[in-house]
Coordinates of C-alpha atoms and ligand atoms in Angstrom, one line a residue:
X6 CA 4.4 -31.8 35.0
X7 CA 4.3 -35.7 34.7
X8 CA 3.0 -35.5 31.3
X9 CA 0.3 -38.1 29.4
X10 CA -1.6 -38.7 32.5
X11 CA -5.4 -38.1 34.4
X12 CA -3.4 -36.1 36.8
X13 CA -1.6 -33.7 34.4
X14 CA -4.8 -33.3 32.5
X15 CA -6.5 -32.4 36.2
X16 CA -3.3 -29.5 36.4
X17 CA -4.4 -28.3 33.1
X18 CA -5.4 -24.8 33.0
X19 CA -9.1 -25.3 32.5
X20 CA -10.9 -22.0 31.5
X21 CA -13.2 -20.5 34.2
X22 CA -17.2 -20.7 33.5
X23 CA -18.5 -16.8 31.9
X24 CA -18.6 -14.0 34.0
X25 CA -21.5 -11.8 32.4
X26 CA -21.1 -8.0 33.4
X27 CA -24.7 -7.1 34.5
X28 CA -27.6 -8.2 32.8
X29 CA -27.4 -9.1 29.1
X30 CA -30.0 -8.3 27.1
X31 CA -31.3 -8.5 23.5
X32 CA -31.2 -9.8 19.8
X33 CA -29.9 -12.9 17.9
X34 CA -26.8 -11.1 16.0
X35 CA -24.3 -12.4 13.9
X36 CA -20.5 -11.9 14.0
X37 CA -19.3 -8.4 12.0
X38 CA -18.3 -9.4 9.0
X39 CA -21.5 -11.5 8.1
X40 CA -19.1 -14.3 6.9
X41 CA -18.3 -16.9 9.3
X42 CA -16.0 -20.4 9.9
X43 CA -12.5 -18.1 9.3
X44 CA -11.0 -14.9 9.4
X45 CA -12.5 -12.7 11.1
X46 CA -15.6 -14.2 11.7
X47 CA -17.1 -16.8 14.1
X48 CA -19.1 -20.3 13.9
X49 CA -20.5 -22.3 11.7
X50 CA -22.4 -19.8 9.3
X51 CA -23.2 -20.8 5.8
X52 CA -20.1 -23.7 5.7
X53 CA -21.0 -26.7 4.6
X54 CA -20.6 -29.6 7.6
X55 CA -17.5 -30.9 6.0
X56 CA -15.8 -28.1 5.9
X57 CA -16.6 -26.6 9.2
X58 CA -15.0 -30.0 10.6
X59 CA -12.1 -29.0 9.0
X60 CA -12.0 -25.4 10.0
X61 CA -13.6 -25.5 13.4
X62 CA -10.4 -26.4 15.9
X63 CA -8.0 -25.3 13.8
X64 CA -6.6 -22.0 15.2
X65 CA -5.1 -20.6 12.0
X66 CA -8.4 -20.8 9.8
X67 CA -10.7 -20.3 12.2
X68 CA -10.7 -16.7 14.2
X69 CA -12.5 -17.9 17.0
X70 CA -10.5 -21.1 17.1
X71 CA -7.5 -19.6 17.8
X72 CA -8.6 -18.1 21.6
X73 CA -8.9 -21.8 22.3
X74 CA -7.1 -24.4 20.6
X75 CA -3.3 -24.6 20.0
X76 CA -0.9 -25.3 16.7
X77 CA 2.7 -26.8 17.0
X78 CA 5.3 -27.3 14.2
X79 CA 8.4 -28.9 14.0
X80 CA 11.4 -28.0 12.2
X81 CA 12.5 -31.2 10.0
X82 CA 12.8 -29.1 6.6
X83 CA 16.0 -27.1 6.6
X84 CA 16.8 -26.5 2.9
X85 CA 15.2 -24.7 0.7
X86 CA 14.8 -24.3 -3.1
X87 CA 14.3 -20.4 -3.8
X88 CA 15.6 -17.3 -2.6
X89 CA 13.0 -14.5 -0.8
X90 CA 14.4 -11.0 -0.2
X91 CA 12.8 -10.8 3.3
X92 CA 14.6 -14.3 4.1
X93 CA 17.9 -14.9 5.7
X94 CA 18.8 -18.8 5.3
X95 CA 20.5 -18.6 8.8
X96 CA 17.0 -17.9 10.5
X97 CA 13.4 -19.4 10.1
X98 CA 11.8 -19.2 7.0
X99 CA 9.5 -16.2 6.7
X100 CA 6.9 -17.7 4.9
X101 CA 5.2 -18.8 8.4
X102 CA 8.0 -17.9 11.1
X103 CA 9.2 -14.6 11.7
X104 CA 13.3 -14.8 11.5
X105 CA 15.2 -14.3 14.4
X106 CA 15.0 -17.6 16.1
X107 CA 17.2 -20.3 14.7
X108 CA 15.6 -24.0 15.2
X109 CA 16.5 -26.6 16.4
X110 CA 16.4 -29.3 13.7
X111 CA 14.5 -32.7 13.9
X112 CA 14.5 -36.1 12.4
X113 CA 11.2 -37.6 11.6
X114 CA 11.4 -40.0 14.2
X115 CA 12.1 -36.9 16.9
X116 CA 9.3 -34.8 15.8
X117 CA 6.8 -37.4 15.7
X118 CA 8.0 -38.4 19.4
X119 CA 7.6 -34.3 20.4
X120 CA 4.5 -34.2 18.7
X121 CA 2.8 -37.3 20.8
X122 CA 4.6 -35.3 23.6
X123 CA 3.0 -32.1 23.2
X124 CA -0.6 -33.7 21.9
X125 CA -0.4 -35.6 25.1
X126 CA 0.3 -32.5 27.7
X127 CA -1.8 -29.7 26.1
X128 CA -5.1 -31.4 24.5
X129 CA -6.4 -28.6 23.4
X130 CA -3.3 -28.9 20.5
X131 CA -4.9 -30.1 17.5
X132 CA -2.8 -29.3 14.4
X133 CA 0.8 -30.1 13.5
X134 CA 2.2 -27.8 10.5
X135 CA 5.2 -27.9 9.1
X136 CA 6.3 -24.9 8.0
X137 CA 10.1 -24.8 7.5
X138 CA 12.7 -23.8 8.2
X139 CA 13.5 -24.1 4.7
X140 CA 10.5 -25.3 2.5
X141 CA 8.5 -29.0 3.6
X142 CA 8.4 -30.0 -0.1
X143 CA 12.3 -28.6 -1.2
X144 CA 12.4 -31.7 1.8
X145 CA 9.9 -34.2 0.8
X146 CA 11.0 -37.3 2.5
X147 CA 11.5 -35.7 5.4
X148 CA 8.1 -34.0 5.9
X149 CA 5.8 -37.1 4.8
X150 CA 7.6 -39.2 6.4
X151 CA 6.9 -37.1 9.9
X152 CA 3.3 -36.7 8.6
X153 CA 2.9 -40.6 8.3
X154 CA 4.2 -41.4 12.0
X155 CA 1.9 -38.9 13.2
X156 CA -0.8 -40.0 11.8
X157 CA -0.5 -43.8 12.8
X158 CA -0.5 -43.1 16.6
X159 CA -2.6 -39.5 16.4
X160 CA -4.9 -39.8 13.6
X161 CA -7.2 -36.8 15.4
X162 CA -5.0 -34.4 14.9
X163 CA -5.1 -32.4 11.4
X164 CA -1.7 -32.4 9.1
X165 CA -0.6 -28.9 7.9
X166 CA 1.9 -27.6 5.2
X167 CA 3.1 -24.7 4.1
X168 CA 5.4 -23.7 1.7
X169 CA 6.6 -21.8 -1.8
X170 CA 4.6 -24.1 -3.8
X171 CA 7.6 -24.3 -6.4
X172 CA 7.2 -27.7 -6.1
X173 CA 3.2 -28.8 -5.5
X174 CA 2.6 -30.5 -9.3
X175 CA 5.0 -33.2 -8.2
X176 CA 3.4 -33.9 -4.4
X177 CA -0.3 -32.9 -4.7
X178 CA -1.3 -36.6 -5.0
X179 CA 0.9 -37.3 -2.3
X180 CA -0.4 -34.5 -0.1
X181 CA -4.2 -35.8 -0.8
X182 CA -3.4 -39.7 -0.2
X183 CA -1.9 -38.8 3.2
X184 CA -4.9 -36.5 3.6
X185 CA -3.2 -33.5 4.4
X186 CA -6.5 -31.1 4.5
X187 CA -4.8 -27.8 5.2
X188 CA -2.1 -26.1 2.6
X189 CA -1.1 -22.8 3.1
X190 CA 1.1 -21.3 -0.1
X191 CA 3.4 -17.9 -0.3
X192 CA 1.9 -16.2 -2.9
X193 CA 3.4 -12.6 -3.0
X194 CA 3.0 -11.4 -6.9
X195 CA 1.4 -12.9 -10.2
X196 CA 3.4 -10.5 -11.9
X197 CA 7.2 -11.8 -12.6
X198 CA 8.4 -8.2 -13.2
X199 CA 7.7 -7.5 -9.1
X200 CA 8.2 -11.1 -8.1
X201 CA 12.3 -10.8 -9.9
X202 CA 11.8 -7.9 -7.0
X203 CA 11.2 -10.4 -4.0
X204 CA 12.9 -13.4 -5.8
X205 CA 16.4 -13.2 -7.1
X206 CA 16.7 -16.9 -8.0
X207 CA 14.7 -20.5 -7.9
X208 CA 16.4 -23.7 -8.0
X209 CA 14.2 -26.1 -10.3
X210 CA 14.4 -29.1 -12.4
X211 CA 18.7 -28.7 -11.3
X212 CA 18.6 -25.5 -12.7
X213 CA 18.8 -22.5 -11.6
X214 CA 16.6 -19.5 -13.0
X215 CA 17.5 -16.4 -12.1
X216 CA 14.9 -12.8 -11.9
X217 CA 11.4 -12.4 -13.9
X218 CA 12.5 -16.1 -15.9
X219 CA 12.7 -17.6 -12.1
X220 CA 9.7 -15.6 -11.0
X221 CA 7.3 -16.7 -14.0
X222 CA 8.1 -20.3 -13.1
X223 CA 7.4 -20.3 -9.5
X224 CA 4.1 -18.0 -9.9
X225 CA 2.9 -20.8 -12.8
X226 CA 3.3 -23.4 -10.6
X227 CA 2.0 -22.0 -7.4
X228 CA -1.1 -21.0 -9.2
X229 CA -1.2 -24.6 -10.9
X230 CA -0.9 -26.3 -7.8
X231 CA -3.2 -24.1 -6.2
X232 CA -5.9 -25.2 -8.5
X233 CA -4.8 -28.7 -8.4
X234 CA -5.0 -28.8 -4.7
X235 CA -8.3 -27.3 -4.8
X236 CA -9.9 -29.6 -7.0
X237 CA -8.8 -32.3 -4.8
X238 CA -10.9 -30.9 -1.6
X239 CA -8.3 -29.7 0.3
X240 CA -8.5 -26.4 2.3
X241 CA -5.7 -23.9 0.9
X242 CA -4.9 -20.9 2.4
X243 CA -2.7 -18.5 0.6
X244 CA 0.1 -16.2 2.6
X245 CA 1.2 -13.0 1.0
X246 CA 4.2 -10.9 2.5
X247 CA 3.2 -7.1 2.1
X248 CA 5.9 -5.3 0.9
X249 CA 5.4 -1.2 0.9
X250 CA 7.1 0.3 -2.3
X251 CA 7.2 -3.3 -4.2
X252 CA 3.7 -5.5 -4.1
X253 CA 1.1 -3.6 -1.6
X254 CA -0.8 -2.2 -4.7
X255 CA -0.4 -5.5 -6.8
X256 CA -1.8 -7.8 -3.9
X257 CA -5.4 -7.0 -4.7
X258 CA -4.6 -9.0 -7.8
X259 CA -3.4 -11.3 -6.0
X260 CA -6.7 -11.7 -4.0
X261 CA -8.6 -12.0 -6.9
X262 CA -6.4 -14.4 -8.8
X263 CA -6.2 -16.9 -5.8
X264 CA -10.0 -16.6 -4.6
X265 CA -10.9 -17.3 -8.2
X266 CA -8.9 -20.9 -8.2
X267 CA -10.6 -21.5 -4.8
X268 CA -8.5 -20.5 -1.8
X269 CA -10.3 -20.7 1.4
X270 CA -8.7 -17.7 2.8
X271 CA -6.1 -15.1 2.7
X272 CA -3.5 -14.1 4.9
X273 CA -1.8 -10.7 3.9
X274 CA 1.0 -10.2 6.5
X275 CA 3.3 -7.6 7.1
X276 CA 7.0 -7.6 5.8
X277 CA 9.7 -8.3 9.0
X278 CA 13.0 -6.2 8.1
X279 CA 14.8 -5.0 10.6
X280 CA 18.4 -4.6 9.9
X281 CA 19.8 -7.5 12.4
X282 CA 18.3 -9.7 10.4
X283 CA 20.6 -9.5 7.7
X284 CA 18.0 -9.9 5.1
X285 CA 18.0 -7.9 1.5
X286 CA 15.0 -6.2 2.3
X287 CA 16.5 -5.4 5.7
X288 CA 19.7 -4.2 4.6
X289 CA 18.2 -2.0 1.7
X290 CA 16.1 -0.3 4.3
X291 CA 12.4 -1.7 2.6
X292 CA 10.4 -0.9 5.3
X293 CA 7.6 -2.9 6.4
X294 CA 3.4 -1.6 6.4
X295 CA 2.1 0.5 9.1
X296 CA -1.0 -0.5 11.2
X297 CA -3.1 1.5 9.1
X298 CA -1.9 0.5 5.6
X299 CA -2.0 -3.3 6.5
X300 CA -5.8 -3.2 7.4
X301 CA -6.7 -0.8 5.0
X302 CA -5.2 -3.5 2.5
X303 CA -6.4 -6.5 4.7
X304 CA -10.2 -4.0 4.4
X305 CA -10.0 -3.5 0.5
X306 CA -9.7 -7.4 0.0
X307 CA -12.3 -9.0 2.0
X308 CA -15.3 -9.4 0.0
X309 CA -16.3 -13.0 -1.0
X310 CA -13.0 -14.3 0.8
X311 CA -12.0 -14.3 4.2
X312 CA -9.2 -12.4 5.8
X313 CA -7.1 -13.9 7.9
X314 CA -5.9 -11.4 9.8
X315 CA -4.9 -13.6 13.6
X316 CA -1.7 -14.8 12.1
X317 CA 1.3 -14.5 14.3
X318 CA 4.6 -14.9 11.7
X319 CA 5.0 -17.9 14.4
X320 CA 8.5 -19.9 14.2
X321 CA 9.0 -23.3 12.5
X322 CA 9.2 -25.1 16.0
X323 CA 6.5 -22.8 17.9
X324 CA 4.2 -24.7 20.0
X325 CA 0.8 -23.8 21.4
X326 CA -1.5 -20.9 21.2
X327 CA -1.1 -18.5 18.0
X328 CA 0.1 -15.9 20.6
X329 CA 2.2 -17.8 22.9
X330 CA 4.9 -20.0 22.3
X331 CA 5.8 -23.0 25.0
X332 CA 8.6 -24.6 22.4
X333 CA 11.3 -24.4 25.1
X334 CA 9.1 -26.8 26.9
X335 CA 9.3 -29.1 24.7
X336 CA 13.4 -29.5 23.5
X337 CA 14.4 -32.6 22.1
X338 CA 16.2 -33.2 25.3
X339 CA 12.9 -33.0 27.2
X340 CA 11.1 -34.6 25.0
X341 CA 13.2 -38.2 24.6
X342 CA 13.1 -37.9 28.5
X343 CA 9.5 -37.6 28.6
X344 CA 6.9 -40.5 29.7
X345 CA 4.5 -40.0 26.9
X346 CA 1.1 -41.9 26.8
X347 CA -1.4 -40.7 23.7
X348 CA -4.7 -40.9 25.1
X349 CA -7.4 -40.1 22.8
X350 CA -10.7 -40.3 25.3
X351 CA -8.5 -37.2 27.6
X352 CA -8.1 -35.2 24.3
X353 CA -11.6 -35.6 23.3
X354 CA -13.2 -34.8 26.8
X355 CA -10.8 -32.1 26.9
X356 CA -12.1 -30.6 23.7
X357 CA -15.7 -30.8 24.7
X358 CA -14.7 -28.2 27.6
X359 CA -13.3 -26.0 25.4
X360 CA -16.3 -26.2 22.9
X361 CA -18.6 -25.5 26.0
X362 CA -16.3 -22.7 26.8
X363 CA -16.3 -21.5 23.4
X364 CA -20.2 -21.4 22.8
X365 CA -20.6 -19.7 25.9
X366 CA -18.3 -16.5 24.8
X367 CA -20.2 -16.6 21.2
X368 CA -23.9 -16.5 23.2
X369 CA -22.5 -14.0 25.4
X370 CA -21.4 -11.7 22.5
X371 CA -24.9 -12.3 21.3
X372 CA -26.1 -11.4 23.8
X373 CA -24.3 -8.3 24.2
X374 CA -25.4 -7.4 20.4
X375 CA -28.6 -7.1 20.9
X376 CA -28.0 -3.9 23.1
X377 CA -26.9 -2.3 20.1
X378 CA -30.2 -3.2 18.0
X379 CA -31.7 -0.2 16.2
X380 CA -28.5 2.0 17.0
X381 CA -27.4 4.6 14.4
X382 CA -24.3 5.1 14.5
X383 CA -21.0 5.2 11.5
X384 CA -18.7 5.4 14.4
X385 CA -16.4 2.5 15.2
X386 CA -13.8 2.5 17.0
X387 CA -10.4 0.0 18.1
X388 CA -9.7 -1.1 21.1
X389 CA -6.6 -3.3 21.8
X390 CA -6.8 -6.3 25.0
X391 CA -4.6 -8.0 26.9
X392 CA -5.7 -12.1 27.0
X393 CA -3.8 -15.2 27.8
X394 CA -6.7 -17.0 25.5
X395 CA -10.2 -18.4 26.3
X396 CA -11.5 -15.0 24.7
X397 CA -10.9 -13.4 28.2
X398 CA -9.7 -10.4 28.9
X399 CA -7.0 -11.7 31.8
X400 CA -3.8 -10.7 31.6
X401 CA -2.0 -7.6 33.1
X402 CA -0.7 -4.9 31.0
X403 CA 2.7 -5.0 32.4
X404 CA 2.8 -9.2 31.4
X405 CA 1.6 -8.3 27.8
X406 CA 4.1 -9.1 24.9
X407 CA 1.0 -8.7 22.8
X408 CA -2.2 -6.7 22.2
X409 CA -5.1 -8.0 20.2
X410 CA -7.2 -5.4 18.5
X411 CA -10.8 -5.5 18.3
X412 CA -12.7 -3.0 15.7
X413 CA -16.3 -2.2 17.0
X414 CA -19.4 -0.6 15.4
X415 CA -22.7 -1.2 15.4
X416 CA -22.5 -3.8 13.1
X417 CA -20.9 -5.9 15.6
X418 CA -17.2 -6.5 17.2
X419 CA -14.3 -8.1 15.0
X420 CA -10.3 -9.0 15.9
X421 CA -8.6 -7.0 13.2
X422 CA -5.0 -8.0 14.1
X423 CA -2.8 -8.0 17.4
X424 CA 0.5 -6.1 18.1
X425 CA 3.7 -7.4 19.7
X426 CA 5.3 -5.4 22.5
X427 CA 7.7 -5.6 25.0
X428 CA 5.7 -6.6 28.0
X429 CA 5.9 -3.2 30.1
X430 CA 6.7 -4.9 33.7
X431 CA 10.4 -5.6 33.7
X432 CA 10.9 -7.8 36.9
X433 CA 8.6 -6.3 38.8
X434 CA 9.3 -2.2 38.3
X435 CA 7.9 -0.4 35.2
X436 CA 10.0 0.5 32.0
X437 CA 9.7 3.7 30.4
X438 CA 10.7 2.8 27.4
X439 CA 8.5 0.1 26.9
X440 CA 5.4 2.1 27.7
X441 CA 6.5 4.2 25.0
X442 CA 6.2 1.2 22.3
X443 CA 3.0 0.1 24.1
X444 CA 1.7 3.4 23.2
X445 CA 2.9 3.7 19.9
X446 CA 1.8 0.1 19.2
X447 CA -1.8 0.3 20.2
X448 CA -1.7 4.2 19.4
X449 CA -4.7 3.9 17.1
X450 CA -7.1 2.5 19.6
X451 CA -9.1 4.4 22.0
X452 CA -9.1 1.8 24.6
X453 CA -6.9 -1.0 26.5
X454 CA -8.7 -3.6 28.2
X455 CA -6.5 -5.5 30.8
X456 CA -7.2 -7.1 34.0
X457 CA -4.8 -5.0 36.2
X458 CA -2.7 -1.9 35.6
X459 CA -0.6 -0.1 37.8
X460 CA -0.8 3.7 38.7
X461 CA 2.2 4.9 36.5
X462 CA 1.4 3.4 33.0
X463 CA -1.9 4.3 33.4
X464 CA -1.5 7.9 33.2
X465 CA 1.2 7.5 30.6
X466 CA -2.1 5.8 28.5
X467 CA -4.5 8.8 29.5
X468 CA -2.0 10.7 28.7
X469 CA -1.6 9.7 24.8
X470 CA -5.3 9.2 24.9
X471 CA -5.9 5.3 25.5
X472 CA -8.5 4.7 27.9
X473 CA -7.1 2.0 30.4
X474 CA -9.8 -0.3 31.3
X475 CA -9.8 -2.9 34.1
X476 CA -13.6 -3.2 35.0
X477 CA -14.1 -5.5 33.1
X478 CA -11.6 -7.8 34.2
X479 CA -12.0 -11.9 33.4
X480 CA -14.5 -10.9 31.1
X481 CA -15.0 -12.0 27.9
X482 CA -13.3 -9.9 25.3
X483 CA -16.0 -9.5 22.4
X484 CA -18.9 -9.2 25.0
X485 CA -17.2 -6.3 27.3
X486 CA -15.8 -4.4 23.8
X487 CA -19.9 -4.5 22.5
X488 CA -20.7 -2.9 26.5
X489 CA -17.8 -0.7 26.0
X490 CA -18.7 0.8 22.7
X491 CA -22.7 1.1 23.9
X492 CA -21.8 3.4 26.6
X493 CA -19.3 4.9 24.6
X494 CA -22.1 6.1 22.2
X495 CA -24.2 7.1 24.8
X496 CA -21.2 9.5 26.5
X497 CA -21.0 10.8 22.7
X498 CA -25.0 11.5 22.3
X499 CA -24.7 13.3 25.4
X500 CA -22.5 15.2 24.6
X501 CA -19.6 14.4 27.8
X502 CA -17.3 13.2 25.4
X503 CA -16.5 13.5 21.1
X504 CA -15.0 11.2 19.2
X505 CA -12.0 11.6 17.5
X506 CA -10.0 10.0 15.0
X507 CA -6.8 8.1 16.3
X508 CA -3.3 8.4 14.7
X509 CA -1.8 5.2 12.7
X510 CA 0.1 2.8 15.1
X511 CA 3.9 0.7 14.4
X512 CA 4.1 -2.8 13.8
X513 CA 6.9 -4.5 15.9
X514 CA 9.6 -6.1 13.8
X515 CA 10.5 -9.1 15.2
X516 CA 8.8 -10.6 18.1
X517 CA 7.6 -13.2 20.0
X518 CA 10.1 -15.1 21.9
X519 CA 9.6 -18.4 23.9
X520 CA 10.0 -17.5 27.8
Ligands
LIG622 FE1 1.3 -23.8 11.1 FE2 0.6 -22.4 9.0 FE3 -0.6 -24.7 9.5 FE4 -1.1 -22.6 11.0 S1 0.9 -21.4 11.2 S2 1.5 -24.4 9.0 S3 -1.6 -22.7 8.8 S4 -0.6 -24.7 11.7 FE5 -0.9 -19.8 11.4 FE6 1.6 -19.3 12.3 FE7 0.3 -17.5 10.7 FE8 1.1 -19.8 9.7 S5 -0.3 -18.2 12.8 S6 2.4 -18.2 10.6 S7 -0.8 -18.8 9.4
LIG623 FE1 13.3 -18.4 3.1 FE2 11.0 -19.7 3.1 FE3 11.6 -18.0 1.1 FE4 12.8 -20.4 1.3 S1 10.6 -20.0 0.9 S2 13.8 -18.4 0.9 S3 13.1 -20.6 3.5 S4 11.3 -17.4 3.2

């Protein structure tokens, strides 16, 4: 695509106008959870204006925000100053990549080039993180410095860090005076006895600390600089790795220690250990969470804070929507052949189609509530759908490499997490083995929403008990799940069907993998 130009914006996929499945009737709902601007839940809500502008096209802490608007980092911080247990230094970090993927590395003067790049060919991109490979602030020239070149030529898009916080008392005034709105910190204990379990060492002040003495350090000054940062205004988020066996029962702690020094929202993610990884927690055989014990954590926390519960474990170079990754479109080889030309008034008229797009799936889910007014019901159910974004249900099952999973009730429809497969279609026959981790990925939900399915995996799905669904094909996700579940209590009242309890469902280690 000839990139930065009317034309390429023209060859943009541009999401279709809403399909509504029969006529929509009824009241003026809210999303699930009653809390809205993150997590889980959608718009505006009780956020003040200031911080909705902060939250509202950022996909990682917004839920909605992420069917529509894309995220890109760029790997310019390889070292690091502490040791995880669930990292392996030859792979991305952990903290917000998933290991596996080794990056390629960037000067500043490269990523801020790829980032004008990217900003200029997909306009719906509107944040740049940097997230590793090692830690942004164990690499502190490096990382402002980027931040600073981006910000001269793209000052609309929103700055992004994330890292162990081992070193935040030194850089929050230089994370605020380059406004940097959005910090995300690792926070996986407040206890040093368990964190000398996930850290064996810290590097700080040229020393090096070893078990609960290096632990005690790094969780005082994460928790300092969380409260510093939050003083200041700026929007933190707070990652914690859950680790069955070592810190799954401590994290509530957690929760309530960050939310009371003023994170905006929490992010409890699973632990990624296979084997191949070479990581300790791989090698010792920790496992990681299954479906059910991460969201009956993820559950148990969300009271007064959001859950973020859309996060992907996405590389330090990934690029685009949370649940696709376009980096090999962008090498640094492409990128320095590129013609790049940054043109703010595209972006912005870009962005008003999305937000047009956007408020049409939120009416239409509204819509769709209503239909559920006055029902009695403590029934809800999953259901996992196949999307290539825009909050449409249009993809294939056999082109899936993920599921998102929707819970439903009658207090509304919420996205409760997603699940990595291997997409089923394998050059254009069916594999049986895939099916077989399809089925035990989603095997908790009772329904798979996809656009098209062919004859053979869906009996394999009726088969475990999924209920493929293609009728409502292009649809919009949260409006067709709401339909779904209506009828579904109907078939139940009348007594043609009975609802059942599903069984617990893997999490993929490893993952998503730039095509
Ligand atoms: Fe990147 Fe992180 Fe910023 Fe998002 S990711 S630095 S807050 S722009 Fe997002 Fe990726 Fe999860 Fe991170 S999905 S790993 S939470
Ligand atoms: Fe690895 Fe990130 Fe931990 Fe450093 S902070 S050891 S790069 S996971």
């Amino acid at each position: 695509m000839e990139l930065g130009t009317r034309k390429a914006f023209a060859q943009l996929p541009v999401m279709q106008p809403a399909p509504l499945s029969g006529e929509r009737k009824g009241c003026d709902a809210k999303g699930a959870s009653g809390k809205s601007g993150c997590g889980s839940a959608a718009g505006q809500g009780d956020l003040s204006p200031q911080i909705w502008e902060k939250v509202k096209n950022h996909p990682c802490y917004s839920e909605e925000a992420h069917h529509h608007y894309a995220r890109m980092h760029v790997a310019v911080a390889p070292a690091c100053n502490i040791q995880c247990n669930f990292c392996n230094r030859k792979y991305d970090c952990s903290n917000e990549s998933r290991p596996g993927v080794v990056s390629e590395r960037l000067t500043p003067e490269q990523a801020a080039r790829k980032v004008i790049a990217v900003a200029s060919s997909i306009p719906q991109m509107t944040v740049l993180g940097i997230a590793g490979p090692g830690d942004p602030l164990a690499n502190p020239d490096k990382t402002f410095k980027t931040f600073e070149l981006v910000s001269r030529t793209a000052p609309d898009i929103k700055l992004c860090l994330s890292t162990n916080g081992l070193m935040f008392p030194e850089y929050v005034e230089r994370i605020h005076a380059l406004k940097i709105d959005h910090v995300t910190i690792t926070i996986n204990m407040i206890d040093p006895e368990i964190g000398a379990k996930i850290y064996p060492w810290i590097y700080y002040n040229r020393t090096k600390y070893l078990g609960v003495e290096a632990a005690r350090i790094l969780s005082e000054r994460q928790l300092l600089g969380l409260e510093m940062l939050t003083e200041r205004g700026i929007l933190c988020k707070v990652n914690s790795v859950m680790i069955p066996g070592i810190n799954d029962r401590h994290l509530a702690e957690v929760n309530k220690a960050v939310k009371s020094r003023g994170a905006f929202l929490h992010n409890i993610m699973p632990l990624i250990s296979a084997p191949e990884h070479g990581t300790v927690f791989g090698l010792n055989g920790t496992r990681g969470p299954t479906a059910q014990e991460l969201k009956a954590l993820q559950d148990s926390c969300e009271g007064e804070m959001n859950m973020m519960r859309h996060c992907r474990q996405c590389r330090a170079d990934a690029v685009g929507l949370l649940g696709e990754d376009r980096s090999n479109e962008f090498t640094t080889e492409r990128v320095m052949e590129m013609e790049v030309h940054y043109d703010l008034e595209i972006r912005h008229a870009y962005q008003e189609e999305v937000e047009k797009q956007r408020a049409a799936v939120v009416a239409a889910r509204n819509e769709e509530l209503k239909t559920l007014a006055g029902a009695d019901s403590d029934i809800s159910i999953l259901i996992a759908v196949a999307s290539k974004g825009g909050g449409r249900i249009n993809q294939h099952f056999g082109h899936a490499r993920e599921f998102q999973v929707y819970e439903v009730s009658t207090a509304g429809v919420k996205f409760v997490g997603h699940r990595r497969v291997d997409n089923y279609c394998q050059g254009g026959f069916g594999e049986e083995q895939s099916l077989e981790t399809v089925i035990r990925a989603i095997n908790d939900c009772v329904a798979v929403f996809i656009s098209r399915i062919g004859n053979c995996p869906r009996e394999g799905l009726l088969k475990a008990g999924i209920l493929p669904v293609d009728r409502f094909a292009l649809e919009y996700i949260e409006q067709s799940a709401l339909a779904f579940f209506r009828e579904y209590l109907e078939r139940i009242r009348s007594g043609e069907i009975e609802h059942k309890q599903r069984g617990d469902a893997d999490i993929r280690q490893g993952a998503l993998i730039a095509t």
